[in-house]
Amino acid sequence: MNNPFFNNNGPFKLRDILNDLSLENDQNNQDQSIIDIKDLQNSKSNEITFFHSKKYKTAANNTKASYCITTKNLQNELPKSCIPIIVDNVLVSTSMVTAKFYPDSIYDDYDNTVEEINKTKFNDKVEFGRNVLLGKNVSIGFNCKIGHNTIIEKNVIIENNCSIGSNIIIRNTFIRNNVRILDNCVIGKHGFGFFPNDNKNLRYPHMGIVLIEDDCEIGCGSTIDRGSMSNTTIGKNTYLDNQIHIAHNVRIGENSIIAGQVGIAGSSIIGNNVKIGGQAGISGHLKIGNNVEIAGGSGVIKDIPDNSKVMGYPAKNIRQFLKENR
Amino acid sequence: MNNPFFNNNGPFKLRDILNDLSLENDQNNQDQSIIDIKDLQNSKSNEITFFHSKKYKTAANNTKASYCITTKNLQNELPKSCIPIIVDNVLVSTSMVTAKFYPDSIYDDYDNTVEEINKTKFNDKVEFGRNVLLGKNVSIGFNCKIGHNTIIEKNVIIENNCSIGSNIIIRNTFIRNNVRILDNCVIGKHGFGFFPNDNKNLRYPHMGIVLIEDDCEIGCGSTIDRGSMSNTTIGKNTYLDNQIHIAHNVRIGENSIIAGQVGIAGSSIIGNNVKIGGQAGISGHLKIGNNVEIAGGSGVIKDIPDNSKVMGYPAKNIRQFLKENR
Amino acid sequence: MNNPFFNNNGPFKLRDILNDLSLENDQNNQDQSIIDIKDLQNSKSNEITFFHSKKYKTAANNTKASYCITTKNLQNELPKSCIPIIVDNVLVSTSMVTAKFYPDSIYDDYDNTVEEINKTKFNDKVEFGRNVLLGKNVSIGFNCKIGHNTIIEKNVIIENNCSIGSNIIIRNTFIRNNVRILDNCVIGKHGFGFFPNDNKNLRYPHMGIVLIEDDCEIGCGSTIDRGSMSNTTIGKNTYLDNQIHIAHNVRIGENSIIAGQVGIAGSSIIGNNVKIGGQAGISGHLKIGNNVEIAGGSGVIKDIPDNSKVMGYPAKNIRQFLKENR
């Protein structure tokens, strides 16, 4: 599920894209229309992609994109059908091109498209409290409740039988059935992703969404950031306690249980049936297997295989940790 | 103080209770009325209780309940006056029976009984900001202030001289005198208690309340969950800093000081004059004595005796910790 | 920048100040007017200051204050132009005198001076959402946005091109240009500062402000407390992620990056270009140098020199930590 919510401002001429990157226009077919920007795997003909690390070599070898932002060193990994656009910093250039296609995905100002819910078509369909606001492009299913002062900003789909509490802000989010979101959460905000720059950091676009599957519960005061290129996902029947922070691009599996004040850094993948104790932290870009138990307070800094129980900082086998720390 | 807030939907016939538990109705007196469900110590004649662990053997020996949900192995600990109801999983069955008596204690949808405070009897008695909402069964004493956008949901008692900030949500809570609750707190929500189940977790009832004694201060963005069978209590003149999470059934003594981002897991008991540094975490079901000092960032995973100073994860004697970690 | 926001209720006669401290009035010139109370360095003639620790000996030697609250042991460090006022507990007495001059700086009840923004002079100047409230003594520059349900309480200056999100509460804060504050933050509340007292804690005044310099971003659900005597400062182009807690008197430099759920205790000073990973905690009264990197989950309990990379609890050199914790 890609980009149901952010408007693609393209197509753009190749010429304009090269101009924005301050590149010399020595490419042929500068009048070519570029339709979209996507990652290596998902991009197609007449689209542009990016390739910044050997880690993604296989995907680069097989990309269907017509153009690819990359470096001199990496360009030879691309197929002949894909014309390299050579830059110094692939991610910064990609960010600039993405911002051109999806300008709304960079900053999260408050949503000025909202209306009071009782002036919308949901007045008779949804049970709601005082001062509930709905933005553009919102869809709400049957038998849903929305509490006081809650703002469903633009680009939200809520399916059936959901209970949304009070003082909540949701945007760019797809909530499936029987989900309960408790008070004071902020869901769907852009992630903490930017290129540091001494004069002024450069925020990069977050075009992903938050996807919350059936039967989940999200505790009070939690924050779940939307993804940048991919989505942030909470799997079916997973429960989150209060004051949890889920960063962008994180994917959590089904039937997992996450206790209070846990933080999961960007792009980590958590399996099914995982239990995470209170205040544990998980670094970014990690893979936590299925049936893993992480003790409260742990700091996880490497991948954890299926069926493991870990504890400590850095988290290690729980028996070893307890033996070493009698 | 038990159940001042949740309506008892009983009495129910023993027959109906057995039916709900899918038990064969081979008991005598199936027409007997069961008035209430309580724990082993507090239940009386014509009430039902539950007994799931040898830890509670003494209480079981002396229970005054007429019926007790328990297992085959434990049933012989009950007095003759108490008829055992044998089940596979005591806690699941207890949860189902409790839900029958107290259906409102399971899910925390937004409170649709609220009115704007200026349309209530408190209009002249309380000093209040904009958009303040009050639910049913709310009582507020003299000289109280309630800030903007705050929602006092149903079942709240606030005594005298309290200052409640803005954007706060309170329910099922008893706040005594001279208490200050700072902005953005959520107090009295159900705890993170449920029976995990691969298809769909089973939430158990939370019929307890939050009790905040005289002269407390609760910092911004904190969450205090109400108890399940017992209460969550903050003792007299105890101060909590910002972004603290207090789970269900926790009891904190008097004159304690708890710094920012601390988390205390369910059912732990904290003594008087305890100091807890920022970001420390305390596991569930522990007993922390009086005059204990817990250094910031510590992870406490076992009981701490009176007058101790601890540090580290797992927390140990602070001198030992500092010696080992020079 | 000192006290732009809190009204000085003085001057007071020396006699009244001594009375409040229950001191015998054996001083000469009891009719002398005392204009203000400040720290040792900033106070001038006809003002009162305080001196409670040998650490501040040099400042005491050179103070320009006419009076100084101090102890018997420390009084000889003061110049002849400064008359000592001898007390048992300097900080408690200072707190009482400060409260006399600045009574509004002690408790943070909700702001009852607010008006709806569309009834203020900012109606045409600012782009704003629903239910936005502004207190007294608020100034907002050009091209600013303020989201739904946000309360800008009294004593706030916002310069140009700022984006303030929804459900935010700000008071006693100076926000410079191009700053973005994300949803659900509470900024400018008093710090967690008080004198513990078994019957009833004694809150001390917080007359400082929060100063957020140009180009900062503050993530959702963060809390930044204002200073007591000095200010809490976030330097230019520093980015904070979600659910961060910055305590009173903390100063963070420029171009720093602080990930989710970090907590920084009172009066610590963080340099420029510092990177702090998620959930790290920094104890109070520390000095973290420039270009320091603190790994996620670390607990910092001592000063960190420039250009260091640290990890662990207690935080130490990152290479050493990783070697010891393979």
Short mmCIF file of N, CA and C in Angstrom, two decimals, chain B residues 200-324:
data_model
loop_
_atom_site.label_atom_id
_atom_site.label_comp_id
_atom_site.label_asym_id
_atom_site.label_seq_id
_atom_site.Cartn_x
_atom_site.Cartn_y
_atom_site.Cartn_z
N LYS B 200 -7.65 -12.76 19.68
CA LYS B 200 -8.14 -11.47 20.18
C LYS B 200 -7.94 -11.45 21.68
N ASN B 201 -7.12 -10.54 22.16
CA ASN B 201 -6.87 -10.45 23.60
C ASN B 201 -8.19 -10.23 24.35
N LEU B 202 -8.22 -10.74 25.59
CA LEU B 202 -9.40 -10.57 26.43
C LEU B 202 -9.08 -9.59 27.54
N ARG B 203 -9.63 -8.40 27.45
CA ARG B 203 -9.41 -7.38 28.49
C ARG B 203 -10.09 -7.79 29.78
N TYR B 204 -9.45 -7.62 30.92
CA TYR B 204 -10.18 -7.87 32.15
C TYR B 204 -10.62 -6.57 32.80
N PRO B 205 -11.64 -6.65 33.65
CA PRO B 205 -12.22 -5.43 34.21
C PRO B 205 -11.24 -4.68 35.11
N HIS B 206 -11.37 -3.39 35.14
CA HIS B 206 -10.63 -2.55 36.09
C HIS B 206 -11.66 -1.76 36.88
N MET B 207 -12.00 -2.27 38.05
CA MET B 207 -13.03 -1.64 38.87
C MET B 207 -12.43 -0.78 39.96
N GLY B 208 -11.11 -0.76 40.06
CA GLY B 208 -10.49 0.09 41.07
C GLY B 208 -10.52 1.55 40.64
N ILE B 209 -10.02 2.41 41.52
CA ILE B 209 -9.98 3.82 41.19
C ILE B 209 -8.54 4.32 41.33
N VAL B 210 -8.32 5.58 41.01
CA VAL B 210 -7.09 6.25 41.39
C VAL B 210 -7.42 7.13 42.60
N LEU B 211 -6.61 7.02 43.63
CA LEU B 211 -6.79 7.85 44.82
C LEU B 211 -5.54 8.72 44.98
N ILE B 212 -5.73 10.03 44.93
CA ILE B 212 -4.60 10.96 45.09
C ILE B 212 -4.83 11.72 46.38
N GLU B 213 -3.94 11.50 47.35
CA GLU B 213 -4.14 12.07 48.69
C GLU B 213 -3.76 13.55 48.73
N ASP B 214 -3.97 14.17 49.87
CA ASP B 214 -3.73 15.61 50.06
C ASP B 214 -2.34 16.06 49.62
N ASP B 215 -2.29 17.26 49.07
CA ASP B 215 -1.03 17.99 48.86
C ASP B 215 -0.11 17.39 47.80
N CYS B 216 -0.63 16.50 46.97
CA CYS B 216 0.20 15.93 45.89
C CYS B 216 0.31 16.90 44.72
N GLU B 217 1.37 16.70 43.93
CA GLU B 217 1.49 17.38 42.64
C GLU B 217 1.82 16.33 41.58
N ILE B 218 1.09 16.40 40.46
CA ILE B 218 1.29 15.45 39.36
C ILE B 218 1.74 16.24 38.15
N GLY B 219 2.94 15.91 37.60
CA GLY B 219 3.52 16.71 36.53
C GLY B 219 2.86 16.50 35.16
N CYS B 220 3.22 17.36 34.24
CA CYS B 220 2.62 17.39 32.90
C CYS B 220 2.78 16.07 32.15
N GLY B 221 1.76 15.69 31.44
CA GLY B 221 1.86 14.54 30.54
C GLY B 221 1.99 13.21 31.25
N SER B 222 1.67 13.16 32.54
CA SER B 222 1.75 11.90 33.26
C SER B 222 0.46 11.09 33.06
N THR B 223 0.61 9.76 33.21
CA THR B 223 -0.55 8.87 33.13
C THR B 223 -0.59 8.03 34.40
N ILE B 224 -1.75 7.98 35.03
CA ILE B 224 -1.93 7.15 36.23
C ILE B 224 -3.15 6.27 35.96
N ASP B 225 -2.92 4.97 35.85
CA ASP B 225 -4.03 4.07 35.53
C ASP B 225 -4.74 3.61 36.80
N ARG B 226 -6.03 3.41 36.71
CA ARG B 226 -6.79 2.94 37.87
C ARG B 226 -6.53 1.45 38.11
N GLY B 227 -6.87 1.00 39.29
CA GLY B 227 -6.63 -0.39 39.64
C GLY B 227 -7.63 -1.36 39.03
N SER B 228 -7.28 -2.63 39.11
CA SER B 228 -8.21 -3.65 38.61
C SER B 228 -9.17 -4.01 39.74
N MET B 229 -8.72 -4.80 40.73
CA MET B 229 -9.59 -5.09 41.88
C MET B 229 -9.33 -4.10 43.00
N SER B 230 -8.06 -3.73 43.20
CA SER B 230 -7.75 -2.74 44.24
C SER B 230 -7.53 -1.37 43.59
N ASN B 231 -7.02 -0.40 44.34
CA ASN B 231 -6.87 0.95 43.82
C ASN B 231 -5.42 1.31 43.53
N THR B 232 -5.25 2.31 42.71
CA THR B 232 -3.93 2.92 42.51
C THR B 232 -3.89 4.15 43.41
N THR B 233 -2.85 4.25 44.25
CA THR B 233 -2.85 5.29 45.28
C THR B 233 -1.56 6.11 45.26
N ILE B 234 -1.71 7.42 45.33
CA ILE B 234 -0.56 8.32 45.49
C ILE B 234 -0.71 8.96 46.87
N GLY B 235 0.28 8.72 47.74
CA GLY B 235 0.16 9.16 49.13
C GLY B 235 0.34 10.66 49.31
N LYS B 236 -0.02 11.11 50.48
CA LYS B 236 -0.01 12.52 50.86
C LYS B 236 1.35 13.19 50.58
N ASN B 237 1.28 14.37 50.02
CA ASN B 237 2.47 15.21 49.81
C ASN B 237 3.54 14.52 48.96
N THR B 238 3.12 13.64 48.09
CA THR B 238 4.05 13.04 47.13
C THR B 238 4.00 13.85 45.83
N TYR B 239 5.19 14.11 45.28
CA TYR B 239 5.29 14.93 44.07
C TYR B 239 5.79 14.08 42.90
N LEU B 240 5.09 14.16 41.79
CA LEU B 240 5.51 13.50 40.55
C LEU B 240 5.90 14.57 39.53
N ASP B 241 7.00 14.36 38.86
CA ASP B 241 7.46 15.26 37.80
C ASP B 241 6.72 14.91 36.49
N ASN B 242 7.20 15.44 35.39
CA ASN B 242 6.54 15.26 34.09
C ASN B 242 6.72 13.86 33.51
N GLN B 243 5.76 13.48 32.67
CA GLN B 243 5.86 12.28 31.81
C GLN B 243 6.12 11.00 32.61
N ILE B 244 5.47 10.90 33.74
CA ILE B 244 5.60 9.70 34.57
C ILE B 244 4.44 8.76 34.26
N HIS B 245 4.73 7.47 34.30
CA HIS B 245 3.66 6.49 34.10
C HIS B 245 3.52 5.62 35.34
N ILE B 246 2.35 5.65 35.94
CA ILE B 246 2.04 4.82 37.11
C ILE B 246 0.98 3.81 36.68
N ALA B 247 1.35 2.53 36.70
CA ALA B 247 0.44 1.50 36.22
C ALA B 247 -0.60 1.13 37.28
N HIS B 248 -1.48 0.23 36.91
CA HIS B 248 -2.62 -0.08 37.78
C HIS B 248 -2.19 -0.81 39.05
N ASN B 249 -2.91 -0.52 40.11
CA ASN B 249 -2.72 -1.15 41.43
C ASN B 249 -1.45 -0.70 42.16
N VAL B 250 -0.70 0.20 41.58
CA VAL B 250 0.49 0.71 42.27
C VAL B 250 0.05 1.52 43.49
N ARG B 251 0.81 1.39 44.57
CA ARG B 251 0.56 2.23 45.74
C ARG B 251 1.85 2.94 46.12
N ILE B 252 1.81 4.26 46.14
CA ILE B 252 2.97 5.07 46.51
C ILE B 252 2.67 5.74 47.84
N GLY B 253 3.65 5.73 48.75
CA GLY B 253 3.43 6.28 50.08
C GLY B 253 3.47 7.80 50.12
N GLU B 254 3.70 8.32 51.33
CA GLU B 254 3.69 9.77 51.56
C GLU B 254 5.07 10.37 51.34
N ASN B 255 5.07 11.66 51.05
CA ASN B 255 6.30 12.45 51.02
C ASN B 255 7.35 11.89 50.08
N SER B 256 6.92 11.23 49.04
CA SER B 256 7.87 10.70 48.08
C SER B 256 8.05 11.67 46.93
N ILE B 257 9.20 11.54 46.25
CA ILE B 257 9.57 12.47 45.18
C ILE B 257 10.01 11.65 43.98
N ILE B 258 9.30 11.83 42.88
CA ILE B 258 9.54 10.97 41.72
C ILE B 258 9.84 11.86 40.53
N ALA B 259 11.04 11.72 39.98
CA ALA B 259 11.49 12.63 38.93
C ALA B 259 10.98 12.19 37.55
N GLY B 260 11.25 12.99 36.56
CA GLY B 260 10.65 12.88 35.23
C GLY B 260 10.84 11.52 34.56
N GLN B 261 9.82 11.08 33.84
CA GLN B 261 9.88 9.92 32.95
C GLN B 261 10.05 8.59 33.70
N VAL B 262 9.86 8.60 35.00
CA VAL B 262 9.87 7.33 35.75
C VAL B 262 8.66 6.50 35.36
N GLY B 263 8.82 5.18 35.36
CA GLY B 263 7.71 4.28 35.14
C GLY B 263 7.63 3.25 36.25
N ILE B 264 6.43 3.02 36.77
CA ILE B 264 6.25 2.02 37.83
C ILE B 264 5.21 1.02 37.33
N ALA B 265 5.65 -0.24 37.20
CA ALA B 265 4.77 -1.26 36.63
C ALA B 265 3.73 -1.72 37.65
N GLY B 266 2.78 -2.48 37.17
CA GLY B 266 1.57 -2.79 37.92
C GLY B 266 1.80 -3.45 39.27
N SER B 267 1.01 -3.04 40.26
CA SER B 267 0.90 -3.68 41.58
C SER B 267 2.12 -3.51 42.47
N SER B 268 3.09 -2.70 42.08
CA SER B 268 4.21 -2.45 42.98
C SER B 268 3.81 -1.47 44.09
N ILE B 269 4.46 -1.64 45.23
CA ILE B 269 4.15 -0.82 46.40
C ILE B 269 5.41 -0.05 46.79
N ILE B 270 5.29 1.26 46.85
CA ILE B 270 6.41 2.14 47.13
C ILE B 270 6.15 2.77 48.50
N GLY B 271 7.18 2.83 49.34
CA GLY B 271 7.00 3.32 50.71
C GLY B 271 6.90 4.83 50.83
N ASN B 272 7.10 5.29 52.07
CA ASN B 272 7.11 6.72 52.36
C ASN B 272 8.52 7.28 52.19
N ASN B 273 8.60 8.56 51.91
CA ASN B 273 9.90 9.26 51.83
C ASN B 273 10.84 8.60 50.84
N VAL B 274 10.31 8.12 49.76
CA VAL B 274 11.12 7.48 48.73
C VAL B 274 11.48 8.52 47.68
N LYS B 275 12.74 8.48 47.22
CA LYS B 275 13.17 9.38 46.13
C LYS B 275 13.56 8.55 44.92
N ILE B 276 12.97 8.83 43.80
CA ILE B 276 13.25 8.07 42.58
C ILE B 276 13.74 9.04 41.51
N GLY B 277 14.96 8.80 41.02
CA GLY B 277 15.54 9.68 40.01
C GLY B 277 14.92 9.49 38.63
N GLY B 278 15.18 10.42 37.76
CA GLY B 278 14.57 10.45 36.44
C GLY B 278 14.79 9.18 35.64
N GLN B 279 13.77 8.75 34.91
CA GLN B 279 13.82 7.62 33.98
C GLN B 279 14.02 6.27 34.67
N ALA B 280 14.04 6.23 35.99
CA ALA B 280 14.12 4.93 36.64
C ALA B 280 12.85 4.14 36.34
N GLY B 281 13.00 2.81 36.35
CA GLY B 281 11.85 1.94 36.12
C GLY B 281 11.76 0.92 37.25
N ILE B 282 10.55 0.60 37.65
CA ILE B 282 10.34 -0.38 38.72
C ILE B 282 9.40 -1.45 38.18
N SER B 283 9.87 -2.68 38.22
CA SER B 283 9.06 -3.79 37.70
C SER B 283 7.79 -3.98 38.53
N GLY B 284 6.92 -4.83 38.06
CA GLY B 284 5.64 -5.05 38.72
C GLY B 284 5.74 -5.92 39.96
N HIS B 285 4.76 -5.80 40.84
CA HIS B 285 4.61 -6.68 42.00
C HIS B 285 5.81 -6.63 42.95
N LEU B 286 6.49 -5.49 43.03
CA LEU B 286 7.62 -5.35 43.96
C LEU B 286 7.21 -4.51 45.17
N LYS B 287 8.04 -4.60 46.20
CA LYS B 287 7.83 -3.81 47.41
C LYS B 287 9.10 -2.98 47.66
N ILE B 288 8.96 -1.68 47.57
CA ILE B 288 10.06 -0.76 47.81
C ILE B 288 9.80 -0.13 49.18
N GLY B 289 10.77 -0.26 50.10
CA GLY B 289 10.55 0.15 51.48
C GLY B 289 10.51 1.67 51.67
N ASN B 290 10.47 2.07 52.93
CA ASN B 290 10.48 3.49 53.27
C ASN B 290 11.89 4.06 53.16
N ASN B 291 11.97 5.34 52.88
CA ASN B 291 13.25 6.06 52.88
C ASN B 291 14.25 5.50 51.87
N VAL B 292 13.76 4.87 50.85
CA VAL B 292 14.63 4.32 49.81
C VAL B 292 14.98 5.41 48.81
N GLU B 293 16.22 5.39 48.33
CA GLU B 293 16.60 6.27 47.23
C GLU B 293 17.01 5.43 46.02
N ILE B 294 16.39 5.69 44.90
CA ILE B 294 16.67 4.95 43.67
C ILE B 294 17.26 5.95 42.68
N ALA B 295 18.49 5.70 42.24
CA ALA B 295 19.15 6.67 41.35
C ALA B 295 18.46 6.73 39.99
N GLY B 296 18.56 7.86 39.36
CA GLY B 296 18.00 8.04 38.02
C GLY B 296 18.49 6.97 37.06
N GLY B 297 17.63 6.51 36.19
CA GLY B 297 18.01 5.52 35.18
C GLY B 297 18.08 4.09 35.68
N SER B 298 17.88 3.88 36.97
CA SER B 298 17.96 2.51 37.50
C SER B 298 16.80 1.66 37.01
N GLY B 299 17.04 0.36 36.99
CA GLY B 299 15.98 -0.61 36.70
C GLY B 299 15.84 -1.55 37.88
N VAL B 300 14.77 -1.42 38.62
CA VAL B 300 14.59 -2.19 39.86
C VAL B 300 13.80 -3.45 39.53
N ILE B 301 14.39 -4.62 39.82
CA ILE B 301 13.70 -5.87 39.49
C ILE B 301 13.50 -6.77 40.71
N LYS B 302 13.85 -6.27 41.89
CA LYS B 302 13.50 -7.03 43.10
C LYS B 302 13.15 -6.07 44.24
N ASP B 303 12.60 -6.61 45.32
CA ASP B 303 12.21 -5.78 46.45
C ASP B 303 13.42 -5.03 47.01
N ILE B 304 13.17 -3.85 47.55
CA ILE B 304 14.24 -3.04 48.15
C ILE B 304 13.85 -2.77 49.60
N PRO B 305 14.72 -3.14 50.55
CA PRO B 305 14.36 -2.91 51.96
C PRO B 305 14.44 -1.44 52.34
N ASP B 306 13.84 -1.12 53.48
CA ASP B 306 13.86 0.26 54.00
C ASP B 306 15.27 0.83 54.03
N ASN B 307 15.34 2.13 53.84
CA ASN B 307 16.58 2.90 54.07
C ASN B 307 17.73 2.54 53.12
N SER B 308 17.43 1.90 51.99
CA SER B 308 18.49 1.55 51.05
C SER B 308 18.67 2.64 50.00
N LYS B 309 19.89 2.69 49.46
CA LYS B 309 20.15 3.52 48.27
C LYS B 309 20.61 2.59 47.16
N VAL B 310 19.92 2.60 46.04
CA VAL B 310 20.27 1.67 44.97
C VAL B 310 20.47 2.41 43.66
N MET B 311 21.17 1.72 42.76
CA MET B 311 21.48 2.29 41.45
C MET B 311 21.81 1.14 40.51
N GLY B 312 21.60 1.36 39.23
CA GLY B 312 21.99 0.38 38.21
C GLY B 312 20.83 -0.44 37.70
N TYR B 313 21.17 -1.29 36.74
CA TYR B 313 20.18 -2.17 36.13
C TYR B 313 20.81 -3.54 35.98
N PRO B 314 20.48 -4.52 36.80
CA PRO B 314 19.48 -4.39 37.87
C PRO B 314 20.01 -3.56 39.03
N ALA B 315 19.12 -2.84 39.68
CA ALA B 315 19.52 -1.94 40.76
C ALA B 315 20.12 -2.72 41.92
N LYS B 316 21.24 -2.22 42.42
CA LYS B 316 21.90 -2.82 43.58
C LYS B 316 22.37 -1.69 44.49
N ASN B 317 23.01 -2.04 45.58
CA ASN B 317 23.56 -1.04 46.49
C ASN B 317 24.37 0.01 45.72
N ILE B 318 24.11 1.26 45.98
CA ILE B 318 24.69 2.32 45.15
C ILE B 318 26.22 2.37 45.26
N ARG B 319 26.76 2.11 46.46
CA ARG B 319 28.22 2.12 46.60
C ARG B 319 28.85 1.00 45.79
N GLN B 320 28.22 -0.17 45.89
CA GLN B 320 28.74 -1.32 45.13
C GLN B 320 28.68 -1.01 43.63
N PHE B 321 27.57 -0.45 43.19
CA PHE B 321 27.42 -0.14 41.77
C PHE B 321 28.50 0.83 41.31
N LEU B 322 28.71 1.87 42.08
CA LEU B 322 29.67 2.89 41.65
C LEU B 322 31.10 2.35 41.70
N LYS B 323 31.38 1.49 42.68
CA LYS B 323 32.71 0.86 42.75
C LYS B 323 32.95 -0.02 41.51
N GLU B 324 31.94 -0.78 41.15
CA GLU B 324 32.09 -1.69 40.01
C GLU B 324 32.11 -0.97 38.68
#
